[in-house]
Short mmCIF file of C-alpha atoms in Angstrom, two decimals:
data_model
loop_
_atom_site.label_atom_id
_atom_site.label_comp_id
_atom_site.label_asym_id
_atom_site.label_seq_id
_atom_site.Cartn_x
_atom_site.Cartn_y
_atom_site.Cartn_z
CA ASN A 1 37.23 -37.75 -7.89
CA ILE A 2 36.27 -34.91 -5.26
CA ILE A 3 39.82 -35.07 -3.47
CA LYS A 4 41.43 -33.95 -6.78
CA GLU A 5 39.10 -31.20 -7.58
CA LEU A 6 39.49 -29.94 -3.90
CA LYS A 7 43.30 -29.89 -4.43
CA LYS A 8 42.77 -27.71 -7.74
CA THR A 9 40.52 -25.37 -5.59
CA LYS A 10 42.64 -22.03 -4.92
CA LEU A 11 41.74 -20.53 -1.57
CA LEU A 12 41.09 -16.61 -1.36
CA GLN A 13 43.63 -14.84 0.84
CA LEU A 14 42.02 -13.32 3.99
CA ASN A 15 41.98 -9.59 4.15
CA LYS A 16 43.65 -8.92 7.82
CA GLU A 17 42.30 -5.17 7.85
CA GLN A 18 38.91 -6.55 7.33
CA ILE A 19 39.20 -9.05 10.08
CA LYS A 20 40.52 -6.52 12.21
CA ILE A 21 37.58 -4.29 11.52
CA LYS A 22 35.24 -7.21 12.24
CA LYS A 23 36.81 -7.99 15.40
CA GLN A 24 36.85 -4.58 16.66
CA GLU A 25 32.97 -4.36 15.79
CA LEU A 26 32.34 -7.55 18.05
CA LEU A 27 34.23 -5.92 20.70
CA ASN A 28 32.33 -2.63 20.44
CA MET A 29 28.94 -4.84 20.72
CA LEU A 30 30.11 -6.10 24.30
CA ASN A 31 29.35 -4.45 27.63
CA LYS A 32 26.60 -2.25 26.28
CA LYS A 33 23.53 -1.54 28.29
CA GLY A 34 20.44 -1.78 26.09
CA GLU A 35 17.57 -4.18 25.25
CA ASN A 36 17.70 -7.89 25.17
CA PRO A 37 18.68 -8.84 21.59
CA LEU A 38 16.60 -12.19 21.72
CA LYS A 39 13.57 -10.28 22.44
CA VAL A 40 14.53 -7.80 19.74
CA LYS A 41 15.03 -10.76 17.22
CA LYS A 42 11.75 -12.36 18.14
CA ASP A 43 9.98 -9.00 17.88
CA ILE A 44 11.23 -8.35 14.23
CA GLN A 45 10.44 -11.84 13.27
CA GLN A 46 6.94 -11.18 14.56
CA LEU A 47 6.83 -7.82 12.86
CA MET A 48 7.57 -9.41 9.49
CA TRP A 49 5.18 -12.35 10.00
CA GLU A 50 2.34 -9.95 10.77
CA ASN A 51 2.91 -7.44 7.96
CA ALA A 52 5.02 -9.09 5.26
CA GLY A 53 3.87 -12.64 5.34
CA VAL A 54 1.87 -14.41 2.63
CA VAL A 55 -0.78 -11.69 2.76
CA ARG A 56 0.32 -8.39 2.58
CA ASN A 57 -0.97 -4.78 1.98
CA SER A 58 0.68 -1.47 1.66
CA TYR A 59 -0.55 -0.09 4.64
CA ASN A 60 0.90 -2.86 7.05
CA MET A 61 4.12 -2.79 4.99
CA LYS A 62 4.69 0.72 5.33
CA LYS A 63 3.96 0.60 9.30
CA ALA A 64 6.35 -2.28 9.36
CA LEU A 65 9.19 -0.30 7.68
CA VAL A 66 8.62 2.70 10.33
CA ASN A 67 8.78 0.06 12.92
CA LEU A 68 11.82 -1.52 11.56
CA ASN A 69 13.61 1.76 11.34
CA LYS A 70 13.41 2.28 15.12
CA TYR A 71 15.24 -1.07 15.55
CA GLU A 72 18.10 0.28 13.54
CA LYS A 73 18.75 2.77 16.51
CA THR A 74 18.08 0.05 19.47
CA LYS A 75 21.10 -0.36 21.37
CA LEU A 76 21.70 -4.02 22.31
CA ASP A 77 22.93 -5.74 25.67
CA VAL A 78 24.92 -8.72 24.68
CA GLY A 79 26.93 -9.16 27.81
CA ILE A 80 30.46 -8.96 28.31
CA SER A 81 31.95 -12.57 26.59
CA LEU A 82 32.47 -13.56 23.16
CA LYS A 83 32.24 -17.41 24.27
CA MET A 84 28.88 -19.13 23.72
CA ASN A 85 26.94 -15.96 23.95
CA GLU A 86 23.41 -16.29 22.74
CA LYS A 87 22.76 -12.71 23.12
CA LEU A 88 25.76 -11.93 20.96
CA ILE A 89 24.64 -14.35 18.41
CA ALA A 90 21.00 -12.82 18.29
CA ALA A 91 22.45 -9.27 18.05
CA LEU A 92 24.46 -10.31 15.08
CA ASP A 93 21.27 -11.94 13.69
CA VAL A 94 19.43 -8.92 14.22
CA LYS A 95 22.33 -6.64 12.43
CA ASN A 96 21.97 -8.74 9.53
CA MET A 97 18.06 -9.14 9.54
CA LEU A 98 17.50 -5.48 9.45
CA PRO A 99 18.64 -4.62 5.79
CA ILE A 100 17.08 -7.79 4.65
CA CYS A 101 13.64 -7.13 6.20
CA GLY A 102 13.99 -3.74 4.75
CA MET A 103 14.65 -5.14 1.22
CA ILE A 104 11.78 -7.40 1.45
CA LEU A 105 9.36 -4.85 2.42
CA LYS A 106 10.51 -2.20 0.04
CA SER A 107 10.48 -4.74 -2.80
CA ALA A 108 7.02 -5.99 -1.80
CA LEU A 109 5.79 -2.49 -1.71
CA TYR A 110 7.24 -1.65 -5.11
CA ARG A 111 5.45 -4.74 -6.82
CA LYS A 112 1.55 -3.67 -7.17
CA GLU A 113 0.15 -6.98 -7.89
CA SER A 114 -0.33 -10.35 -6.36
CA ARG A 115 2.34 -13.14 -7.55
CA GLY A 116 2.62 -16.75 -6.66
CA ALA A 117 2.27 -17.18 -2.84
CA HIS A 118 2.75 -13.46 -2.30
CA TYR A 119 -0.79 -12.20 -2.18
CA ARG A 120 -1.41 -8.29 -1.88
CA SER A 121 -4.85 -7.70 -0.63
CA ASP A 122 -4.72 -4.47 -2.12
CA TYR A 123 -3.73 -5.57 -5.35
CA LYS A 124 -5.58 -9.04 -5.88
CA LYS A 125 -4.59 -9.40 -9.69
CA THR A 126 -1.66 -11.20 -11.30
CA LEU A 127 -0.48 -8.79 -14.08
CA LEU A 128 1.83 -9.66 -16.92
CA LYS A 129 3.63 -6.26 -16.80
CA TRP A 130 4.75 -7.34 -13.31
CA LYS A 131 6.36 -10.70 -14.73
CA LYS A 132 10.00 -9.41 -13.76
CA ASN A 133 12.55 -9.56 -11.08
CA ILE A 134 12.89 -6.96 -8.40
CA LEU A 135 16.28 -6.03 -7.53
CA CYS A 136 17.44 -4.43 -4.29
CA ILE A 137 20.83 -2.57 -4.96
CA PRO A 138 22.57 -1.19 -1.90
CA LEU A 139 23.82 2.18 -2.39
CA LYS A 140 25.71 4.34 0.34
CA ASN A 141 23.04 4.85 2.83
CA LYS A 142 19.89 3.28 1.02
CA ILE A 143 18.44 0.49 -1.11
CA LYS A 144 17.55 1.25 -4.83
CA ILE A 145 14.89 -0.75 -6.04
CA SER A 146 14.97 -1.67 -9.92
CA THR A 147 13.57 -4.35 -12.28
CA ARG A 148 14.89 -6.70 -14.79
CA LYS A 149 13.44 -9.06 -17.32
CA ILE A 150 13.23 -12.76 -16.19
CA SER A 151 15.96 -14.88 -17.69
CA LYS A 152 15.15 -17.60 -20.07
CA ILE A 153 15.37 -21.05 -18.48
CA PRO A 154 18.37 -22.73 -19.80
CA LYS A 155 17.59 -25.66 -22.33
CA GLU A 156 19.23 -28.04 -20.14
CA LEU A 157 17.07 -27.19 -17.36
CA THR A 158 13.98 -27.18 -19.47
CA LYS A 159 14.82 -30.74 -20.88
CA PHE A 160 15.43 -31.87 -17.43
CA LEU A 161 11.95 -30.58 -16.22
CA ASN A 162 9.99 -32.04 -19.42
CA LYS A 163 11.73 -35.52 -18.68
CA ASN A 164 10.82 -35.12 -14.61
CA PRO A 165 7.69 -33.01 -14.27
CA PRO A 166 7.06 -32.02 -10.69
CA LYS A 167 4.71 -33.96 -8.78
CA THR A 168 3.42 -30.89 -6.90
CA HIS A 169 1.78 -27.74 -8.23
CA HIS A 170 3.29 -24.64 -9.41
CA LEU A 171 1.97 -21.20 -8.16
CA GLU A 172 2.53 -19.49 -11.36
#
């Protein structure tokens, strides 16, 4: 019964200091002059679409990283209110998008092959030596790229997949 399970669930205590820090970060974003965060968000989405989409190459991804770094320094104008503020929401999206986009670009540059739906026009082959996961490990002010072996599929999942084969084509 789901009600019994929910009652057993222990909730984590909120860290009041973290809440205070995050609240201050939000307040610090208000009433700043700068670029429209709605436009910046769309620009970053377009940058990623054009340079890190399904078909990729080293030149465009490196160019995208340079452009992405410029957005790190961009001041955003979010207005003066916390209530129903779409500019503030877009600014928070941008703040979260920047490191994620950087990790996507750096890990895609690291992988020197085409794999699955991610086609490198400068590395057209799929190579057995690249059959591994790429990890992005956050350090103080940078991201470390590393690899690890692909984990074996659990037996229960293998059994399930054998009994219920997908009706669509796998890319690899």
